[in-house]
């Protein structure tokens, strides 16, 4: 959550700016089984002088062609990044629905190592489709995915195409948002129309568990924004819990949990929690990201401060608890500064009010944890909210229902070390952009 101000009056936990971070390779999708219509045979102009001039100063080269482009190394990269290709080699061999596609492979011009690879289709309607795109794991975070994207955009412009469409997995969506691509809901009118036309006519490769994203192909050819060397990036300053609290003038209470303020001004800590509020009592297999592995960092002048982890985070791992001062609705209304106070979703809040449950909001402004640095991402969040105990509406079997008392941020998918952590603040959060 960016500091300072977060204009989020009455923001709701879990109501459902592109985060910076290293290039993220996609997770294995499954083919939907739909076979798109054939497109004209593609001949990518990879020897284009402008693209060579773009890449050569960075000791990069582009290799385009059939299934042999990039050799065995490129095949292994695509196969490893898209596990379902083990059973369906059409995308690797460029056969079947991929018979008119080509590979585009980014190479180190000196060592000839494969840095990133893609499968590319030209589609009717002036569309350049990229159904497969992967960056070699050991080279992620160094801007090579961005470099390949810049080269593909240049090829599209050279061919006179107007729209670039990709199939993005959950892990890769943040990367594509950084490149300027968006899901249909967030696209401009021209891109929405192009995507709808392709879908209606079966002219787009479809994967399960992926999101189609698109952007207009830029008319200019911009240099790829290559990242710092990995070792230099690791030396960029970050603040651990105590240092972050001191620098941003709040008290870190992550190890204590949330609290109420009594009439005399003293704190009444909610911990130790009853058994039904303990994660270990809900799921014995719960895994936690060690708090010491989290650090606040400056994410740039637009986003302000953010949060990252110094180690890889696995899918479903619990990252951090939402802790702070507990507030009733009346106490919330009396706050002079509601910037940081967040509440439960409306359905849970209503059930709480009906049951006389005072806990409606949590305010981390003066007492909180590192979670207060986690920025908003409506389109590509990598964290999701989980409530404990799990909410149950009152019913004949359980007239009182089950009301959540705690909230946690959990990994929505695997997250590489160093990637900015984000969650969706919800529709109540004002987004003027």
Short mmCIF file of C-alpha atoms in Angstrom, two decimals:
data_model
loop_
_atom_site.label_atom_id
_atom_site.label_comp_id
_atom_site.label_asym_id
_atom_site.label_seq_id
_atom_site.Cartn_x
_atom_site.Cartn_y
_atom_site.Cartn_z
CA UNK A 1 0.00 0.00 0.00
CA UNK A 2 1.61 3.21 -1.14
CA UNK A 3 2.70 5.70 1.48
CA UNK A 4 1.73 8.48 1.95
CA UNK A 5 -1.86 8.93 1.22
CA UNK A 6 -4.12 6.15 0.16
CA UNK A 7 -7.48 7.79 -0.59
CA UNK A 8 -9.54 4.72 0.19
CA UNK A 9 -12.42 5.81 2.40
CA UNK A 10 -14.42 2.79 3.45
CA UNK A 11 -12.33 0.50 1.30
CA UNK A 12 -13.43 -3.09 1.63
CA UNK A 13 -11.14 -6.02 2.14
CA UNK A 14 -11.54 -8.45 -0.70
CA UNK A 15 -14.05 -6.54 -2.78
CA UNK A 16 -13.75 -7.70 -5.68
CA UNK A 17 -0.71 0.60 -12.15
CA UNK A 18 1.00 -2.04 -13.53
CA UNK A 19 3.42 -3.37 -10.98
CA UNK A 20 7.08 -3.23 -11.84
CA UNK A 21 9.12 -6.39 -11.41
CA UNK A 22 11.14 -8.93 -13.29
CA UNK A 23 9.86 -10.64 -16.39
CA UNK A 24 7.65 -13.48 -15.32
CA UNK A 25 7.36 -16.60 -17.39
CA UNK A 26 3.95 -18.22 -17.81
CA UNK A 27 2.67 -21.27 -15.98
CA UNK A 28 1.42 -24.32 -17.85
CA UNK A 29 -1.91 -23.74 -19.60
CA UNK A 30 -4.05 -26.41 -21.19
CA UNK A 31 -5.23 -26.25 -24.74
CA UNK A 32 -8.94 -25.68 -25.03
CA UNK A 33 -9.24 -28.04 -27.95
CA UNK A 34 -10.61 -25.37 -30.29
CA UNK A 35 -8.68 -25.27 -33.57
CA UNK A 36 -8.35 -21.76 -34.96
CA UNK A 37 -8.68 -21.13 -38.64
CA UNK A 38 -5.48 -21.01 -40.67
CA UNK A 39 -3.70 -17.74 -41.30
CA UNK A 40 -1.52 -16.77 -44.24
CA UNK A 41 2.01 -18.17 -44.20
CA UNK A 42 4.15 -15.90 -42.06
CA UNK A 43 7.59 -14.65 -42.94
CA UNK A 44 8.90 -12.48 -40.14
CA UNK A 45 11.32 -9.81 -41.36
CA UNK A 46 13.87 -10.58 -38.65
CA UNK A 47 16.70 -9.13 -40.75
CA UNK A 48 15.07 -5.70 -40.57
CA UNK A 49 17.84 -3.13 -40.12
CA UNK A 50 15.90 -1.07 -37.57
CA UNK A 51 15.34 -4.10 -35.33
CA UNK A 52 18.99 -5.12 -35.64
CA UNK A 53 20.00 -1.59 -34.66
CA UNK A 54 17.67 -1.84 -31.67
CA UNK A 55 19.20 -5.10 -30.39
CA UNK A 56 22.84 -5.16 -31.44
CA UNK A 57 24.09 -2.45 -29.02
CA UNK A 58 22.81 -4.70 -26.23
CA UNK A 59 24.58 -7.74 -27.70
CA UNK A 60 21.25 -9.30 -28.66
CA UNK A 61 20.11 -10.97 -31.86
CA UNK A 62 16.77 -12.21 -33.20
CA UNK A 63 16.36 -15.57 -34.92
CA UNK A 64 13.09 -16.33 -36.72
CA UNK A 65 11.87 -19.30 -38.67
CA UNK A 66 10.29 -22.70 -38.30
CA UNK A 67 10.39 -25.23 -35.48
CA UNK A 68 14.20 -25.36 -35.66
CA UNK A 69 14.68 -21.67 -34.84
CA UNK A 70 16.65 -21.39 -31.63
CA UNK A 71 17.43 -25.09 -31.79
CA UNK A 72 16.91 -27.57 -28.98
CA UNK A 73 17.44 -24.85 -26.36
CA UNK A 74 14.40 -22.88 -27.54
CA UNK A 75 12.31 -26.04 -27.75
CA UNK A 76 13.24 -26.97 -24.18
CA UNK A 77 12.43 -23.44 -22.98
CA UNK A 78 8.94 -23.44 -24.51
CA UNK A 79 8.26 -27.00 -23.39
CA UNK A 80 9.38 -26.28 -19.81
CA UNK A 81 7.32 -23.10 -19.62
CA UNK A 82 4.18 -24.73 -21.05
CA UNK A 83 3.96 -28.17 -19.48
CA UNK A 84 0.88 -29.18 -21.49
CA UNK A 85 3.02 -29.19 -24.64
CA UNK A 86 4.40 -32.56 -23.55
CA UNK A 87 1.10 -34.08 -24.68
CA UNK A 88 0.46 -31.70 -27.57
CA UNK A 89 3.57 -30.97 -29.59
CA UNK A 90 1.78 -29.01 -32.32
CA UNK A 91 2.97 -25.69 -30.90
CA UNK A 92 6.54 -26.97 -30.64
CA UNK A 93 6.61 -28.60 -34.07
CA UNK A 94 4.50 -25.85 -35.68
CA UNK A 95 2.00 -28.33 -37.04
CA UNK A 96 -1.81 -28.50 -37.02
CA UNK A 97 -3.25 -25.14 -35.92
CA UNK A 98 0.32 -23.77 -35.72
CA UNK A 99 1.39 -24.78 -39.24
CA UNK A 100 1.43 -21.15 -40.42
CA UNK A 101 3.17 -19.82 -37.33
CA UNK A 102 6.86 -19.07 -36.78
CA UNK A 103 9.20 -18.93 -33.86
CA UNK A 104 10.93 -15.73 -32.82
CA UNK A 105 13.93 -16.33 -30.55
CA UNK A 106 16.01 -13.75 -28.69
CA UNK A 107 19.68 -14.75 -28.45
CA UNK A 108 22.82 -13.50 -26.80
CA UNK A 109 24.71 -12.48 -29.92
CA UNK A 110 28.05 -13.61 -28.45
CA UNK A 111 27.24 -16.86 -26.63
CA UNK A 112 24.15 -17.70 -28.75
CA UNK A 113 22.30 -18.66 -25.56
CA UNK A 114 18.50 -18.54 -25.90
CA UNK A 115 17.20 -15.76 -23.65
CA UNK A 116 13.51 -15.75 -24.63
CA UNK A 117 11.30 -17.35 -27.26
CA UNK A 118 7.82 -16.95 -28.74
CA UNK A 119 5.48 -18.53 -31.26
CA UNK A 120 3.96 -15.89 -33.54
CA UNK A 121 0.93 -15.85 -35.85
CA UNK A 122 -0.29 -13.19 -38.24
CA UNK A 123 -4.09 -13.14 -38.10
CA UNK A 124 -6.74 -11.62 -40.32
CA UNK A 125 -7.66 -8.13 -39.24
CA UNK A 126 -4.07 -6.82 -38.97
CA UNK A 127 -3.37 -8.73 -35.76
CA UNK A 128 -0.07 -10.18 -34.56
CA UNK A 129 -0.92 -13.04 -32.19
CA UNK A 130 1.60 -14.45 -29.70
CA UNK A 131 0.10 -17.65 -28.26
CA UNK A 132 3.36 -18.75 -26.60
CA UNK A 133 5.96 -16.53 -24.98
CA UNK A 134 8.63 -17.50 -22.43
CA UNK A 135 11.78 -16.08 -20.88
CA UNK A 136 14.49 -18.46 -19.72
CA UNK A 137 14.24 -18.74 -15.95
CA UNK A 138 17.89 -17.94 -15.26
CA UNK A 139 17.62 -14.78 -17.36
CA UNK A 140 14.40 -13.39 -15.89
CA UNK A 141 14.45 -10.00 -14.25
CA UNK A 142 17.03 -8.67 -16.70
CA UNK A 143 14.68 -7.20 -19.29
CA UNK A 144 15.06 -9.84 -22.00
CA UNK A 145 11.32 -10.53 -22.12
CA UNK A 146 10.78 -6.80 -22.67
CA UNK A 147 13.44 -6.86 -25.39
CA UNK A 148 11.72 -9.70 -27.26
CA UNK A 149 8.37 -7.92 -26.93
CA UNK A 150 9.93 -4.73 -28.36
CA UNK A 151 11.31 -6.73 -31.28
CA UNK A 152 7.94 -8.41 -31.93
CA UNK A 153 6.20 -5.04 -31.84
CA UNK A 154 8.77 -3.79 -34.36
CA UNK A 155 8.09 -6.78 -36.61
CA UNK A 156 4.38 -6.12 -36.39
CA UNK A 157 4.88 -2.50 -37.36
CA UNK A 158 7.14 -3.55 -40.24
CA UNK A 159 4.34 -5.85 -41.48
CA UNK A 160 1.77 -3.07 -41.25
CA UNK A 161 -0.19 -4.73 -38.40
CA UNK A 162 -2.22 -2.78 -35.88
CA UNK A 163 -2.91 -4.96 -32.83
CA UNK A 164 -0.83 -7.38 -30.76
CA UNK A 165 -2.71 -10.14 -28.88
CA UNK A 166 -1.20 -12.56 -26.35
CA UNK A 167 -2.47 -15.42 -24.17
CA UNK A 168 -1.37 -14.48 -20.65
CA UNK A 169 -1.31 -16.75 -17.63
CA UNK A 170 -1.88 -15.42 -14.11
CA UNK A 171 1.86 -15.23 -13.55
CA UNK A 172 2.62 -13.38 -16.76
CA UNK A 173 -0.25 -10.86 -16.68
CA UNK A 174 1.72 -8.34 -14.63
CA UNK A 175 4.57 -8.51 -17.14
CA UNK A 176 2.20 -7.87 -20.04
CA UNK A 177 0.51 -4.99 -18.23
CA UNK A 178 3.95 -3.42 -17.88
CA UNK A 179 4.36 -3.70 -21.63
CA UNK A 180 1.09 -1.84 -22.15
CA UNK A 181 -1.21 -4.80 -22.89
CA UNK A 182 -4.56 -5.22 -21.15
CA UNK A 183 -7.40 -7.70 -20.82
CA UNK A 184 -10.49 -6.94 -22.89
CA UNK A 185 -12.23 -5.21 -19.98
CA UNK A 186 -9.42 -2.65 -19.77
CA UNK A 187 -8.63 -2.33 -23.50
CA UNK A 188 -9.43 0.52 -25.82
CA UNK A 189 -12.33 0.26 -28.25
CA UNK A 190 -10.17 -0.73 -31.23
CA UNK A 191 -8.46 -3.57 -29.34
CA UNK A 192 -11.77 -4.82 -27.92
CA UNK A 193 -13.22 -4.91 -31.41
CA UNK A 194 -10.20 -6.77 -32.80
CA UNK A 195 -10.29 -9.38 -30.02
CA UNK A 196 -14.04 -9.92 -30.35
CA UNK A 197 -13.75 -10.33 -34.11
CA UNK A 198 -10.98 -12.90 -33.77
CA UNK A 199 -12.88 -14.85 -31.11
CA UNK A 200 -16.12 -14.89 -33.08
CA UNK A 201 -14.37 -16.15 -36.21
CA UNK A 202 -12.19 -18.68 -34.39
CA UNK A 203 -9.03 -16.91 -35.47
CA UNK A 204 -7.25 -16.89 -32.14
CA UNK A 205 -5.50 -19.68 -30.27
CA UNK A 206 -7.30 -20.27 -26.99
CA UNK A 207 -5.84 -21.70 -23.79
CA UNK A 208 -7.66 -22.61 -20.61
CA UNK A 209 -6.65 -20.68 -17.48
CA UNK A 210 -5.26 -17.82 -19.54
CA UNK A 211 -6.44 -14.31 -20.36
CA UNK A 212 -6.35 -12.74 -23.80
CA UNK A 213 -4.58 -9.38 -23.62
CA UNK A 214 -4.01 -6.83 -26.35
CA UNK A 215 -2.49 -3.47 -27.20
CA UNK A 216 -2.09 -1.33 -30.30
CA UNK A 217 1.25 -1.95 -32.01
CA UNK A 218 3.31 1.21 -31.41
CA UNK A 219 4.27 3.18 -34.48
CA UNK A 220 7.73 4.00 -33.17
CA UNK A 221 10.46 1.50 -32.36
CA UNK A 222 11.56 2.15 -28.81
CA UNK A 223 14.70 0.65 -27.22
CA UNK A 224 13.83 -2.23 -24.87
CA UNK A 225 14.00 -1.21 -21.21
CA UNK A 226 16.67 -3.69 -20.15
CA UNK A 227 16.87 -4.14 -16.39
CA UNK A 228 19.91 -3.91 -14.20
CA UNK A 229 22.15 -6.90 -13.83
CA UNK A 230 20.66 -9.33 -11.28
CA UNK A 231 23.48 -8.72 -8.81
CA UNK A 232 22.98 -4.95 -9.01
CA UNK A 233 19.23 -5.37 -8.56
CA UNK A 234 19.77 -7.45 -5.45
CA UNK A 235 21.82 -4.58 -3.99
CA UNK A 236 19.01 -2.06 -4.43
CA UNK A 237 18.03 -0.95 -0.92
CA UNK A 238 15.04 -2.47 0.81
CA UNK A 239 13.75 -1.98 4.35
CA UNK A 240 13.01 -4.84 6.71
CA UNK A 241 10.17 -4.57 9.20
CA UNK A 242 11.86 -2.56 11.96
CA UNK A 243 13.63 -0.17 9.58
CA UNK A 244 10.44 0.35 7.52
CA UNK A 245 8.42 1.15 10.66
CA UNK A 246 11.04 3.63 11.84
CA UNK A 247 11.33 5.32 8.43
CA UNK A 248 7.56 5.60 7.95
CA UNK A 249 6.60 6.47 11.53
CA UNK A 250 4.44 3.54 12.61
CA UNK A 251 4.81 0.67 15.07
CA UNK A 252 5.17 -2.83 13.63
CA UNK A 253 2.85 -5.18 15.53
CA UNK A 254 2.97 -8.17 13.19
CA UNK A 255 4.18 -10.46 16.00
CA UNK A 256 1.42 -9.27 18.35
CA UNK A 257 -1.66 -9.22 16.11
CA UNK A 258 -4.53 -6.73 16.10
CA UNK A 259 -5.91 -4.88 19.11
CA UNK A 260 -8.77 -2.78 20.44
CA UNK A 261 -8.30 0.54 22.23
CA UNK A 262 -10.06 0.56 25.61
CA UNK A 263 -11.87 3.58 27.07
CA UNK A 264 -8.78 4.41 29.15
CA UNK A 265 -6.59 4.38 26.03
CA UNK A 266 -4.90 1.07 26.79
CA UNK A 267 -4.54 -1.65 24.18
CA UNK A 268 -6.53 -4.86 24.43
CA UNK A 269 -4.77 -7.41 22.25
CA UNK A 270 -6.92 -9.94 20.44
CA UNK A 271 -4.18 -12.58 20.60
CA UNK A 272 -3.91 -15.32 21.71
CA UNK A 273 -6.61 -16.24 19.25
CA UNK A 274 -9.24 -18.94 19.85
CA UNK A 275 -8.72 -22.23 18.04
CA UNK A 276 -11.16 -21.47 15.20
CA UNK A 277 -9.17 -18.33 14.33
CA UNK A 278 -5.83 -20.10 14.11
CA UNK A 279 -4.62 -21.03 10.65
CA UNK A 280 -3.09 -24.23 11.97
CA UNK A 281 -6.50 -25.21 13.26
CA UNK A 282 -8.08 -24.60 9.86
CA UNK A 283 -5.52 -26.29 7.65
CA UNK A 284 -2.58 -28.29 9.05
CA UNK A 285 -0.78 -27.87 5.71
CA UNK A 286 -0.68 -24.07 5.84
CA UNK A 287 2.71 -22.70 4.82
CA UNK A 288 3.95 -19.23 5.75
CA UNK A 289 6.39 -16.86 4.12
CA UNK A 290 8.83 -15.91 6.91
CA UNK A 291 8.18 -12.28 7.85
CA UNK A 292 11.93 -11.59 7.82
CA UNK A 293 11.94 -12.34 4.06
CA UNK A 294 9.61 -9.41 3.31
CA UNK A 295 10.93 -5.92 2.68
CA UNK A 296 9.57 -2.53 1.72
CA UNK A 297 11.21 -0.87 -1.28
CA UNK A 298 10.77 2.26 -3.35
CA UNK A 299 8.84 1.17 -6.45
CA UNK A 300 9.20 4.46 -8.32
CA UNK A 301 7.77 7.98 -8.25
CA UNK A 302 4.36 6.85 -9.54
CA UNK A 303 3.78 3.90 -7.23
CA UNK A 304 5.72 5.09 -4.20
CA UNK A 305 6.75 2.39 -1.74
CA UNK A 306 5.85 -1.26 -2.30
CA UNK A 307 6.54 -4.69 -0.82
CA UNK A 308 8.56 -7.62 -2.17
CA UNK A 309 9.92 -10.92 -0.91
CA UNK A 310 13.58 -11.89 -1.02
CA UNK A 311 12.77 -15.53 -1.80
CA UNK A 312 10.40 -17.27 -4.20
CA UNK A 313 6.81 -17.58 -2.96
CA UNK A 314 4.86 -20.72 -3.79
CA UNK A 315 1.22 -20.76 -4.84
CA UNK A 316 -1.18 -20.64 -1.82
CA UNK A 317 1.52 -19.71 0.70
CA UNK A 318 0.32 -17.22 3.31
CA UNK A 319 2.35 -14.03 2.97
CA UNK A 320 1.20 -11.68 5.72
CA UNK A 321 -1.71 -10.97 8.08
CA UNK A 322 -3.79 -7.79 7.97
CA UNK A 323 -3.02 -6.36 11.43
CA UNK A 324 -3.72 -3.01 13.06
CA UNK A 325 -6.17 -1.29 15.36
CA UNK A 326 -9.65 -2.86 15.38
CA UNK A 327 -12.53 -0.47 14.84
CA UNK A 328 -16.30 -0.60 15.14
CA UNK A 329 -18.35 1.34 12.60
CA UNK A 330 -18.83 4.16 15.12
CA UNK A 331 -15.10 4.34 15.88
CA UNK A 332 -14.32 4.38 12.18
CA UNK A 333 -16.71 7.29 11.63
CA UNK A 334 -14.87 9.28 14.31
CA UNK A 335 -11.46 8.90 12.66
CA UNK A 336 -10.01 12.17 11.39
CA UNK A 337 -7.87 10.33 8.82
CA UNK A 338 -9.54 7.32 7.19
CA UNK A 339 -6.81 6.94 4.56
CA UNK A 340 -5.54 3.54 5.66
CA UNK A 341 -8.58 2.02 7.37
CA UNK A 342 -9.95 -0.99 5.51
CA UNK A 343 -13.05 -3.04 6.14
CA UNK A 344 -14.60 -6.37 5.33
CA UNK A 345 -16.67 -6.99 2.17
CA UNK A 346 -20.23 -5.69 2.34
CA UNK A 347 -21.86 -9.12 2.74
CA UNK A 348 -19.62 -9.97 5.70
CA UNK A 349 -19.99 -6.48 7.17
CA UNK A 350 -23.78 -6.72 7.07
CA UNK A 351 -23.72 -10.14 8.75
CA UNK A 352 -21.42 -8.73 11.42
CA UNK A 353 -23.73 -5.78 12.09
CA UNK A 354 -26.74 -8.08 12.34
CA UNK A 355 -24.90 -10.30 14.83
CA UNK A 356 -23.60 -7.38 16.91
CA UNK A 357 -19.97 -8.06 15.96
CA UNK A 358 -18.05 -4.83 16.54
CA UNK A 359 -15.06 -5.68 14.33
CA UNK A 360 -15.73 -3.80 11.10
CA UNK A 361 -12.42 -2.14 10.18
CA UNK A 362 -8.67 -2.49 10.71
CA UNK A 363 -6.51 0.62 10.70
CA UNK A 364 -2.70 0.24 10.28
CA UNK A 365 -1.87 3.94 10.17
CA UNK A 366 0.03 4.15 13.48
CA UNK A 367 0.23 0.43 14.35
CA UNK A 368 0.39 -2.16 11.60
CA UNK A 369 2.70 -4.33 9.55
CA UNK A 370 4.52 -4.51 6.25
CA UNK A 371 1.23 -5.29 4.50
CA UNK A 372 0.50 -1.54 4.57
CA UNK A 373 3.05 -1.11 1.74
CA UNK A 374 1.30 -3.50 -0.67
CA UNK A 375 0.08 -1.60 -3.71
CA UNK A 376 -3.16 -1.96 -5.64
CA UNK A 377 -3.41 -3.95 -8.88
CA UNK A 378 -6.89 -4.29 -10.29
CA UNK A 379 -5.83 -6.19 -13.40
CA UNK A 380 -2.94 -8.42 -12.31
CA UNK A 381 -2.78 -8.94 -8.51
CA UNK A 382 -0.53 -11.74 -7.29
CA UNK A 383 -2.08 -11.94 -3.81
CA UNK A 384 -5.64 -12.66 -2.69
CA UNK A 385 -7.46 -12.18 0.61
CA UNK A 386 -8.44 -15.13 2.79
CA UNK A 387 -10.69 -14.79 5.85
CA UNK A 388 -10.48 -16.85 9.03
CA UNK A 389 -12.78 -18.40 10.13
CA UNK A 390 -14.31 -18.96 6.71
CA UNK A 391 -17.52 -16.96 6.35
CA UNK A 392 -20.85 -18.82 6.51
CA UNK A 393 -24.23 -17.15 6.32
CA UNK A 394 -26.70 -17.90 9.12
CA UNK A 395 -28.81 -20.95 8.26
CA UNK A 396 -31.29 -23.32 9.86
CA UNK A 397 -28.41 -25.65 10.65
CA UNK A 398 -26.25 -22.84 12.05
CA UNK A 399 -28.43 -19.85 13.03
CA UNK A 400 -25.41 -17.74 14.06
CA UNK A 401 -23.38 -18.47 10.94
CA UNK A 402 -19.60 -18.06 11.02
CA UNK A 403 -18.12 -14.55 11.03
CA UNK A 404 -14.49 -13.92 10.02
CA UNK A 405 -12.27 -12.22 12.59
CA UNK A 406 -8.94 -12.17 10.74
CA UNK A 407 -7.75 -11.56 7.19
CA UNK A 408 -4.60 -12.76 5.42
CA UNK A 409 -2.95 -12.16 2.07
CA UNK A 410 -2.18 -15.41 0.26
CA UNK A 411 -0.21 -16.03 -2.93
CA UNK A 412 -2.52 -16.41 -5.93
CA UNK A 413 0.22 -18.21 -7.87
CA UNK A 414 3.99 -18.76 -7.76
CA UNK A 415 5.80 -15.42 -7.33
CA UNK A 416 9.53 -15.12 -8.08
CA UNK A 417 11.77 -13.36 -5.59
CA UNK A 418 11.93 -9.61 -6.06
CA UNK A 419 8.56 -9.21 -7.78
CA UNK A 420 6.37 -6.51 -6.27
CA UNK A 421 3.49 -7.94 -4.25
CA UNK A 422 0.05 -6.56 -5.11
CA UNK A 423 -3.61 -7.11 -4.33
CA UNK A 424 -6.86 -5.76 -5.70
CA UNK A 425 -8.17 -3.03 -3.39
CA UNK A 426 -11.65 -3.57 -4.84
CA UNK A 427 -14.21 -1.44 -6.71
CA UNK A 428 -14.58 1.04 -3.84
CA UNK A 429 -11.01 2.23 -4.37
CA UNK A 430 -10.92 5.37 -6.53
CA UNK A 431 -8.88 4.86 -9.69
CA UNK A 432 -8.96 8.13 -11.66
CA UNK A 433 -6.63 6.82 -14.38
#
